[in-house]
CSV table of C-alpha atoms and ligand atoms in Angstrom, one decimal:
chain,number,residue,atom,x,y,z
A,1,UNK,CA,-28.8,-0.5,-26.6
A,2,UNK,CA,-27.6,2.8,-27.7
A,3,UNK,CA,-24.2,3.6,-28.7
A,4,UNK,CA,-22.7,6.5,-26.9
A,5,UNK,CA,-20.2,8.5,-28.6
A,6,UNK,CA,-19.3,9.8,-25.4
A,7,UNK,CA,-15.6,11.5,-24.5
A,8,UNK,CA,-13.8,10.7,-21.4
A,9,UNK,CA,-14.7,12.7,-18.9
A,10,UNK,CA,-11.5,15.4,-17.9
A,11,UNK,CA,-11.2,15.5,-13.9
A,12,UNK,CA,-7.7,15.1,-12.6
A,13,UNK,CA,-7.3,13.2,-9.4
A,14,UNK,CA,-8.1,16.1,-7.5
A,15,UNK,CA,-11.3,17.4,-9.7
A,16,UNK,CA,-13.4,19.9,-8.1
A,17,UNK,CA,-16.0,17.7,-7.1
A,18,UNK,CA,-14.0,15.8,-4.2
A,19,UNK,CA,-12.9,12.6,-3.8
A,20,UNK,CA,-14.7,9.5,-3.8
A,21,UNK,CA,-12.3,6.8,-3.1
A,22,UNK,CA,-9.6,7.1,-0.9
A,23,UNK,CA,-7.3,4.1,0.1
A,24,UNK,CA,-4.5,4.9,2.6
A,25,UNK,CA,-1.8,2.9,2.9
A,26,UNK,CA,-3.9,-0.7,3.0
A,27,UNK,CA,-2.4,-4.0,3.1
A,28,UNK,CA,-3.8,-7.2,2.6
A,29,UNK,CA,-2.0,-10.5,4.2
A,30,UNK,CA,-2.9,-13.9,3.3
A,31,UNK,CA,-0.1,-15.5,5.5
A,32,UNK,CA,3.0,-15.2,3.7
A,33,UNK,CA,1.3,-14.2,0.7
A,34,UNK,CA,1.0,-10.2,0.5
A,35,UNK,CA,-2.1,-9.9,-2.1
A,36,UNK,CA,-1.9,-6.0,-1.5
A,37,UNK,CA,0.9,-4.2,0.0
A,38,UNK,CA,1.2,-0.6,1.0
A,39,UNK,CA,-1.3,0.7,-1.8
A,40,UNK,CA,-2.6,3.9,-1.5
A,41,UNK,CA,-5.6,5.6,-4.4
A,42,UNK,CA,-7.2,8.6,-4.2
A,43,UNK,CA,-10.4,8.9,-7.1
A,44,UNK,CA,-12.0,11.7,-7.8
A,45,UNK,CA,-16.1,12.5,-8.3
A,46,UNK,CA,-16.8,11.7,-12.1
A,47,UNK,CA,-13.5,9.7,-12.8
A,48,UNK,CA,-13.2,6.2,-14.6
A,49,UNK,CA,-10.4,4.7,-12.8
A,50,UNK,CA,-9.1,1.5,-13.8
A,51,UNK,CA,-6.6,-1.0,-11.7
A,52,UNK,CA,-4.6,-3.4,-14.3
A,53,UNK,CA,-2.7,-6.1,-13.3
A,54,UNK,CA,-1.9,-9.5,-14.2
A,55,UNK,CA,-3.5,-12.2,-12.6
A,56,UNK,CA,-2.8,-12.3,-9.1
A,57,UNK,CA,-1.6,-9.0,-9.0
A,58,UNK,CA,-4.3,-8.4,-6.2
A,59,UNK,CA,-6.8,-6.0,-7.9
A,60,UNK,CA,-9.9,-8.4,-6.9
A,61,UNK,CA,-8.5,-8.2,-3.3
A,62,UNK,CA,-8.0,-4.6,-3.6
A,63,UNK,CA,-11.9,-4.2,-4.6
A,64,UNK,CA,-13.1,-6.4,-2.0
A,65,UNK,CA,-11.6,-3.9,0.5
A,66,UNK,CA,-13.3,-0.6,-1.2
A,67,UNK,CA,-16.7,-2.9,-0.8
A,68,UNK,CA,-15.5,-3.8,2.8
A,69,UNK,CA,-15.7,-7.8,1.8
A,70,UNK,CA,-11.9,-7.9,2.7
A,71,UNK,CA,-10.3,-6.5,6.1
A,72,UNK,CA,-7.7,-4.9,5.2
A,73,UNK,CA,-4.5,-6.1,7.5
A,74,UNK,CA,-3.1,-2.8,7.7
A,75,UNK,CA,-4.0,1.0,6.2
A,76,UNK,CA,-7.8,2.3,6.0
A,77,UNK,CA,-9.8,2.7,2.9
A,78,UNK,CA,-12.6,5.4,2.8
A,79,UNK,CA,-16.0,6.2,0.7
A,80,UNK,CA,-16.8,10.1,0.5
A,81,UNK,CA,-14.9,10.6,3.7
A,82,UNK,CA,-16.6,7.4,5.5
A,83,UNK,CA,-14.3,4.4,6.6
A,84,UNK,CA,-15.5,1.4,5.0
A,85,UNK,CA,-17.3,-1.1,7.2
A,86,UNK,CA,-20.2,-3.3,6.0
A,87,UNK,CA,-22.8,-2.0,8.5
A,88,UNK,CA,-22.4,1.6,6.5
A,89,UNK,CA,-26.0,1.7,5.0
A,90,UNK,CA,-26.0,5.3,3.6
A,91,UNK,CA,-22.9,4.3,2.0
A,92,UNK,CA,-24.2,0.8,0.2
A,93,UNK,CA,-26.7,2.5,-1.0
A,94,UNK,CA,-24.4,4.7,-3.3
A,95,UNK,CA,-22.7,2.0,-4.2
A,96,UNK,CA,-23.1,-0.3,-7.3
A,97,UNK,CA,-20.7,-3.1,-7.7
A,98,UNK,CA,-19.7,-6.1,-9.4
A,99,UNK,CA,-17.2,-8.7,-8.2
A,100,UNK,CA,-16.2,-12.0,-10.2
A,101,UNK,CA,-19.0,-14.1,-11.5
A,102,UNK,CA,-22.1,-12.0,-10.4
A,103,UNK,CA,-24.5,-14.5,-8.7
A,104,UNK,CA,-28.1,-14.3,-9.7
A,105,UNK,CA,-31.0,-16.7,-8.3
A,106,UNK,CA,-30.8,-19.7,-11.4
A,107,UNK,CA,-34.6,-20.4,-11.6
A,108,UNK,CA,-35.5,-16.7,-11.9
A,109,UNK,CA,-35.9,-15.0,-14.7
A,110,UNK,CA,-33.5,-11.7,-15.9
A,111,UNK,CA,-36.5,-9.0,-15.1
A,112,UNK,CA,-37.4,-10.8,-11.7
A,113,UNK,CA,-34.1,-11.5,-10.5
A,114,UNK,CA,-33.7,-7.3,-10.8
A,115,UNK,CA,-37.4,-7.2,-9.6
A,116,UNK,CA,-36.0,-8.7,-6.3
A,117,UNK,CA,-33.1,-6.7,-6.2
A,118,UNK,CA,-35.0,-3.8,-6.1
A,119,UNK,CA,-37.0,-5.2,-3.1
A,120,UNK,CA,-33.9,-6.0,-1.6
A,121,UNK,CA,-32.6,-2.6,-2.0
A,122,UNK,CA,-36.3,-0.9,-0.8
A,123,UNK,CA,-36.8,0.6,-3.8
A,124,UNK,CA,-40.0,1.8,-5.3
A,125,UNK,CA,-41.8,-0.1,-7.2
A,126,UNK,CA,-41.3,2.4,-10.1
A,127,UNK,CA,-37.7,1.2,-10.2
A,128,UNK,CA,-36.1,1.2,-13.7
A,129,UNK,CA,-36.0,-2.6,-14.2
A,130,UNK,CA,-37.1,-2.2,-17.7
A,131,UNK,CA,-34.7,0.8,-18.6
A,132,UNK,CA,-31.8,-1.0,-17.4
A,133,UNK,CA,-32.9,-4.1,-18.8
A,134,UNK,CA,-32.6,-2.4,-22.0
A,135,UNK,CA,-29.6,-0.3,-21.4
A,136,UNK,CA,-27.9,-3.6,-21.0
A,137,UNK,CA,-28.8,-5.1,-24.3
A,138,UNK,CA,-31.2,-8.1,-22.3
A,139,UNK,CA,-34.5,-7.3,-23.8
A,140,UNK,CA,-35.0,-10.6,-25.7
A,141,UNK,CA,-33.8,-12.2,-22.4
A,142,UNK,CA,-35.6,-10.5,-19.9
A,143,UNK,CA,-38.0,-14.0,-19.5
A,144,UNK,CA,-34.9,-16.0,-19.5
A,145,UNK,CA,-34.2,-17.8,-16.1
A,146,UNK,CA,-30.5,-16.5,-15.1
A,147,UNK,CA,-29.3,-20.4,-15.3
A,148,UNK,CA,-29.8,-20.4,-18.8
A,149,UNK,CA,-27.7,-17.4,-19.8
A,150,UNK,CA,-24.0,-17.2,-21.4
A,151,UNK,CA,-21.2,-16.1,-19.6
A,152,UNK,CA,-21.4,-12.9,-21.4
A,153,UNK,CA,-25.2,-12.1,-20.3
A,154,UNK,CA,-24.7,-13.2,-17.1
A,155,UNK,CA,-21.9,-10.7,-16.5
A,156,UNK,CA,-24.6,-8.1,-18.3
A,157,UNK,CA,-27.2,-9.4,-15.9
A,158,UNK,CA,-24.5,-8.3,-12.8
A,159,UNK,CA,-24.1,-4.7,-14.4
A,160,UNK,CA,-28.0,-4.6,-14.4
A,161,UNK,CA,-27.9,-5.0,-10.6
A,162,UNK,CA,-25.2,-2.7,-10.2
A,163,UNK,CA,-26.9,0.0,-12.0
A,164,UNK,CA,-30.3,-0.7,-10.9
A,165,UNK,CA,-30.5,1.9,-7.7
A,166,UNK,CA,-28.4,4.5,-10.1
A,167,UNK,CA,-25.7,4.7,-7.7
A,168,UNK,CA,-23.3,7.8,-7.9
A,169,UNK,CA,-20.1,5.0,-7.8
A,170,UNK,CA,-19.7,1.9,-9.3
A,171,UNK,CA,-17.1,-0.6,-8.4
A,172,UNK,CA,-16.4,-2.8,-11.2
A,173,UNK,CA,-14.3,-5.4,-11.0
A,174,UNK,CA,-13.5,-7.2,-15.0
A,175,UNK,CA,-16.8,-6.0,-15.8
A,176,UNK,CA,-15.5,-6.7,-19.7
A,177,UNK,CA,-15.0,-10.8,-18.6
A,178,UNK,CA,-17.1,-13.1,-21.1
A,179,UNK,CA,-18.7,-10.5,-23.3
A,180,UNK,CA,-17.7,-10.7,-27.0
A,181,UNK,CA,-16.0,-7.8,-28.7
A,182,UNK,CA,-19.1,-5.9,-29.9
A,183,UNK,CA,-20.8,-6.2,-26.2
A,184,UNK,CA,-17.3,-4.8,-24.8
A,185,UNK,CA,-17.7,-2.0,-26.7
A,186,UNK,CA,-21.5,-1.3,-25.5
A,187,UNK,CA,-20.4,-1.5,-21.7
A,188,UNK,CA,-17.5,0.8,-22.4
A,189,UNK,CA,-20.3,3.2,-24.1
A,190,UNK,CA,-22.3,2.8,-21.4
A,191,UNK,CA,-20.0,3.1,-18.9
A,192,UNK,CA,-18.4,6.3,-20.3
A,193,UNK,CA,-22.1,8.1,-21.2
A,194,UNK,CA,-22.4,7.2,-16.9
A,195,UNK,CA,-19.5,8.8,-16.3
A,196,UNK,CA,-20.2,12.0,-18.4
A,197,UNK,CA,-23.5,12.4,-16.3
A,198,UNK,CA,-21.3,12.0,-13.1
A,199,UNK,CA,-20.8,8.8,-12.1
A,200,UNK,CA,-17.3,7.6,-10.7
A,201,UNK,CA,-16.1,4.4,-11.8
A,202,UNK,CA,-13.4,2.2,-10.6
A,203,UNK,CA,-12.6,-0.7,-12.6
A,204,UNK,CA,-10.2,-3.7,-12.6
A,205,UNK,CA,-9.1,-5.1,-16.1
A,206,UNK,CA,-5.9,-6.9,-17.5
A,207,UNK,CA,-6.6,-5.4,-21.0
A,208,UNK,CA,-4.2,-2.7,-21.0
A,209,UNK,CA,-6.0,-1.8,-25.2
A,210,UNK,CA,-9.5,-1.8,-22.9
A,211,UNK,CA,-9.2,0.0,-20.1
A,212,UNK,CA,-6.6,3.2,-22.6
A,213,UNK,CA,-10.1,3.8,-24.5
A,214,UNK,CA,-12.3,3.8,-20.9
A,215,UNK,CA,-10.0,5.3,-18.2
A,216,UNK,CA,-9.3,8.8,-16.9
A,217,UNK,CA,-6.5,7.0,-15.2
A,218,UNK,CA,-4.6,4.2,-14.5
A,219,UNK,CA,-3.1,2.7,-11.8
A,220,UNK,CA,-0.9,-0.2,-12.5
A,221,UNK,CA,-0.8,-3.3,-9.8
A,222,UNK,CA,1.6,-6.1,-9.6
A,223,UNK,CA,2.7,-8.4,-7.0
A,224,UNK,CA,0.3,-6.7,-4.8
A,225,UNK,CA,1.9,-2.9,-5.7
A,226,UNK,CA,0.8,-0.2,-7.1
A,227,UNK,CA,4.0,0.2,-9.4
A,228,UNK,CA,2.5,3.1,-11.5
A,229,UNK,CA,-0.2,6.3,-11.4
A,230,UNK,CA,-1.2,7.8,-15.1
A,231,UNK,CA,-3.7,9.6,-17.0
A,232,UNK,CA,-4.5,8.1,-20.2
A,233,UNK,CA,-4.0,11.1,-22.1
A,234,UNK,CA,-0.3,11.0,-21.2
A,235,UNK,CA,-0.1,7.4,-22.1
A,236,UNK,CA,1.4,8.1,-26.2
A,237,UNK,CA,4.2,10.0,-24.0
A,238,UNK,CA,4.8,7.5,-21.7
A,239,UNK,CA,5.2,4.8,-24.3
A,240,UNK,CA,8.9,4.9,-25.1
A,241,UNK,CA,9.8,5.5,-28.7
A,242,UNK,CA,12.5,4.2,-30.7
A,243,UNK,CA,14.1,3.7,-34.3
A,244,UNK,CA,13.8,1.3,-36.2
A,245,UNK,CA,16.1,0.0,-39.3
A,246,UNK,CA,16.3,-2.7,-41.9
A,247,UNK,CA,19.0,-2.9,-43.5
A,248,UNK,CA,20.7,-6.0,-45.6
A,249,UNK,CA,23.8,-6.4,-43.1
A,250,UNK,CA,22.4,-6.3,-39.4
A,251,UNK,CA,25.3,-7.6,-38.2
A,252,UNK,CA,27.8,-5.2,-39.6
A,253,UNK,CA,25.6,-2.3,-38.9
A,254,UNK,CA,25.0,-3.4,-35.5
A,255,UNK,CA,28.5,-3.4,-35.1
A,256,UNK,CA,28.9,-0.3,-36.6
A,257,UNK,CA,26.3,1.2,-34.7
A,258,UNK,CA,27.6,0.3,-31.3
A,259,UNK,CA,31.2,2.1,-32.6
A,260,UNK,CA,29.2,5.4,-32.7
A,261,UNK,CA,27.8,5.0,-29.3
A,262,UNK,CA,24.4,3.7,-29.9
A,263,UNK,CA,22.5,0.6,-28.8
A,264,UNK,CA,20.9,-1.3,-31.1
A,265,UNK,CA,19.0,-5.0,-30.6
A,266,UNK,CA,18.8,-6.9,-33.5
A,267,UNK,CA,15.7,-9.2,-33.9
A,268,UNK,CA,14.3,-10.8,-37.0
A,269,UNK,CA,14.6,-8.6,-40.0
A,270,UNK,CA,15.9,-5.0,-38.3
A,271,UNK,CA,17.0,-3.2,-35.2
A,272,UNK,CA,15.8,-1.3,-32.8
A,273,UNK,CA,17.6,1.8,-31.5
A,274,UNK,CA,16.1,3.1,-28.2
A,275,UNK,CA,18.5,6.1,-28.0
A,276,UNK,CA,17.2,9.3,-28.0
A,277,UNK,CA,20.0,10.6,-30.3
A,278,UNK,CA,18.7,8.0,-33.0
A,279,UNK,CA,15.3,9.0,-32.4
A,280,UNK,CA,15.6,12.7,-32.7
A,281,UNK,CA,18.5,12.3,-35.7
A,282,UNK,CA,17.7,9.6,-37.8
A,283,UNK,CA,19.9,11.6,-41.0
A,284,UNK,CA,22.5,11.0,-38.4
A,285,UNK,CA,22.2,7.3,-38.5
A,286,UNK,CA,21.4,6.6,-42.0
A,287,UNK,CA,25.0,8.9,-42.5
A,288,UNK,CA,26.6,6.7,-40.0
A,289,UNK,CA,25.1,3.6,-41.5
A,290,UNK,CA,26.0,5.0,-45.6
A,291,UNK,CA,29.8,5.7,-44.6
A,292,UNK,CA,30.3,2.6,-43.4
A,293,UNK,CA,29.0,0.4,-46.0
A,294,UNK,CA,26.1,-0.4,-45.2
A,295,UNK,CA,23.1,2.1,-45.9
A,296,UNK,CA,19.4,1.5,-44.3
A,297,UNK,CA,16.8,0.4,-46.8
A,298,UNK,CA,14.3,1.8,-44.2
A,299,UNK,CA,14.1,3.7,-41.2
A,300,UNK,CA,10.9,4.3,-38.6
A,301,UNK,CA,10.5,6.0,-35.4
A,302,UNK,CA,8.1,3.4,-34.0
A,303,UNK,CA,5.9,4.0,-30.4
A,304,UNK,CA,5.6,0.6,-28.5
A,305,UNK,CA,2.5,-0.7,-28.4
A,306,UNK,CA,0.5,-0.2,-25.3
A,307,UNK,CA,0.5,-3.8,-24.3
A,308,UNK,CA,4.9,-3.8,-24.3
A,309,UNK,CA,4.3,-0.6,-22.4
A,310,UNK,CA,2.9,-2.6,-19.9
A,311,UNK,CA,4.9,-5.5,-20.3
A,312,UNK,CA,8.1,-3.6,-20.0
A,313,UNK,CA,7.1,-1.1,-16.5
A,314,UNK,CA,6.4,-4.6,-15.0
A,315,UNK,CA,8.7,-6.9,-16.6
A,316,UNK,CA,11.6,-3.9,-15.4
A,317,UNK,CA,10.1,-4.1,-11.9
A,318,UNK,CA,10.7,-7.7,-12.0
A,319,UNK,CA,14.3,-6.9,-13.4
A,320,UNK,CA,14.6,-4.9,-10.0
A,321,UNK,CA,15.1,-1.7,-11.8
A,322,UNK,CA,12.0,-0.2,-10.9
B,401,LIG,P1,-7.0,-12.3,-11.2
B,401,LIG,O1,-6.9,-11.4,-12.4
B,401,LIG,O2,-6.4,-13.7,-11.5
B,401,LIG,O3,-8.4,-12.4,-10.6
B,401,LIG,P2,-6.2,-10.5,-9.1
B,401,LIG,O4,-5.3,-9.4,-9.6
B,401,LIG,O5,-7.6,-10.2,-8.9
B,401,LIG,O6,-6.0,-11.8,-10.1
B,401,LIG,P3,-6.2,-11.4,-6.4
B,401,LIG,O7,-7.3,-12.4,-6.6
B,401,LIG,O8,-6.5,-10.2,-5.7
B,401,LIG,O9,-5.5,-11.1,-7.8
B,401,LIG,O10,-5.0,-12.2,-5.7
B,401,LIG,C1,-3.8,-11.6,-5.3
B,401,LIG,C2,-2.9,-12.7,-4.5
B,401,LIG,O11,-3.5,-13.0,-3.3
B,401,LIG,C3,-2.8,-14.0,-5.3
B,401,LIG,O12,-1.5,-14.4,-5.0
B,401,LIG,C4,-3.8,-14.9,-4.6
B,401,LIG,O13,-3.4,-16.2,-4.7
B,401,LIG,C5,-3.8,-14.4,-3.2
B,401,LIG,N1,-5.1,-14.5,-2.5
B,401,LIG,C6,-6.2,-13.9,-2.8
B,401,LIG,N2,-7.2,-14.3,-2.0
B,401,LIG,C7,-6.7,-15.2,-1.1
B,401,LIG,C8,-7.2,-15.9,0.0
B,401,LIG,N3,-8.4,-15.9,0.4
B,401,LIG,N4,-6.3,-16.7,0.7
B,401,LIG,C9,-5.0,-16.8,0.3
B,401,LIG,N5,-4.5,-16.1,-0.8
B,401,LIG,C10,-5.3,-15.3,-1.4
């Protein structure tokens, strides 16, 4: 397979091309359990959107409902304009998708499994089997019957028969689950040189690292919520910064510190200040810190890693405070 060095493509939620998904208000109740609650996404043509969550957090319910596998309970979710229903032909047809463990028929082989998803799909019989076969890296297991393939091909062997019909959208849910690091990579190429030619994505990950280098946007899901809308490119501002400093006392200069109305947390070998002040000043202190004894032997202003980011918007809406 090739290796893209496609950019993200740069459409806000409300490119110029229209939107693609829209979910309005839709909630999803297994008896008491709320798998989705009150969610509402709007995506636009030629975005890569991607829903992180936890487990559980309900982003495999959420996709069921954009493919109309799932009822919603309440709230209406829509395809180019069209309410989702499964007896919307016009619409499957634009629609490649992916859910969980793709199925494929065990005792056929990679190239006819597609072969009969192209049959199934009433496509030609010039149908690209071969090109996706090779866009997918599954050349040397194209004669392989589906049984005997890893986790990892498998999952490649799903995003075959998504792409097979080169549908405008794809609805991807994990579509990164069992593929080793270098085979991530490839479908994130792939996936971004798609969306460069056009094609809207919408993915489900809980690899906050993944879905920063793929995503237009992200919308954050937990407890069945979407707790959080943003665009990738504004994720380094998002990420709260703070200062950090060693220095041989940390409990005198946490104590002195506090006295000049900061907030430091001690842990292991330094402290953290979130304050802005600290951020902005550290001279002021590394003063503080000198007068009273006990001067820094280093100071950082440090960006939490992507991965705390997430940690922390959830972990606060736990907390209540969100
Ligand atoms: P994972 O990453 O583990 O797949 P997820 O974010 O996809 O998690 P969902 O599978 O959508 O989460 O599940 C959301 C919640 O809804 C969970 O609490 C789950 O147990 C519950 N749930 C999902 N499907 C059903 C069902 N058919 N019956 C009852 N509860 C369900």
């Amino acid at each position: 397979m090739t290796t893209s060095t496609a950019g993200k493509p740069r459409l806000g939620a409300t490119g110029a091309m229209g939107t693609v998904i829209k979910v309005s208000s839709v909630t999803k109740r297994y008896g008491p359990v709320v798998a989705v609650d009150r969610v509402d996404v709007s995506v636009a043509a030629g975005e890569i959107y991607a829903l992180l969550g936890l487990n559980g957090a309900g982003k495999t319910t959420l996709i069921r409902m954009l493919l109309g596998m799932v009822r919603p309970t309440e709230g209406q979710v829509s395809l180019w304009g069209t309410p989702v229903s499964a007896r919307q032909r016009a619409v499957w047809a634009r629609v490649g998708y992916l859910v969980e463990t793709p199925a494929a028929y065990p005792e056929l082989s990679v190239r006819e499994n597609l072969r009969l998803v192209a049959r199934l799909r009433h496509l030609p019989d010039s149908a690209p089997v071969d090109e996706v076969i090779d866009r997918l890296g599954l050349r040397e297991y194209a004669h392989r019957r589906a049984r005997t393939l890893s986790l990892g091909n498998a999952q490649r062997l799903g995003l075959a028969k998504a792409l097979l019909h080169r549908p405008p959208l794809l609805i991807l849910d994990e579509p990164a689950n069992g593929l080793d690091p270098a085979g991530v990579v490839e479908i994130r190429d792939l996936l971004l040189g798609l969306a460069e030619a056009g094609t809207t994505v919408f993915v489900s990950s809980h690899v906050l690292a993944e879905v920063a280098r793929l995503a237009t946007r992200i919308g954050i899901i937990h407890n069945g919520r979407l707790v959080r809308q943003l665009d990738t490119d504004d994720l380094a501002g998002w990420a709260r910064p703070s200062l950090r400093v060693s220095t041989r006392d940390l409990a005198s200069a946490t104590d002195v510190l506090r006295r000049a109305g900061f907030h430091p947390t001690a842990d292991g070998d330094g402290l953290t200040l979130p304050d802005e002040q600290a951020v902005a000043a550290p001279d002021e202190v590394a003063t503080v810190l000198v007068a009273a004894g006990c001067p820094p032997t280093h100071l950082t202003v440090a960006r939490e890693d992507l991965e705390t980011y997430f940690l922390r918007t959830v972990g606060g809406l736990d907390g209540g405070n969100g």
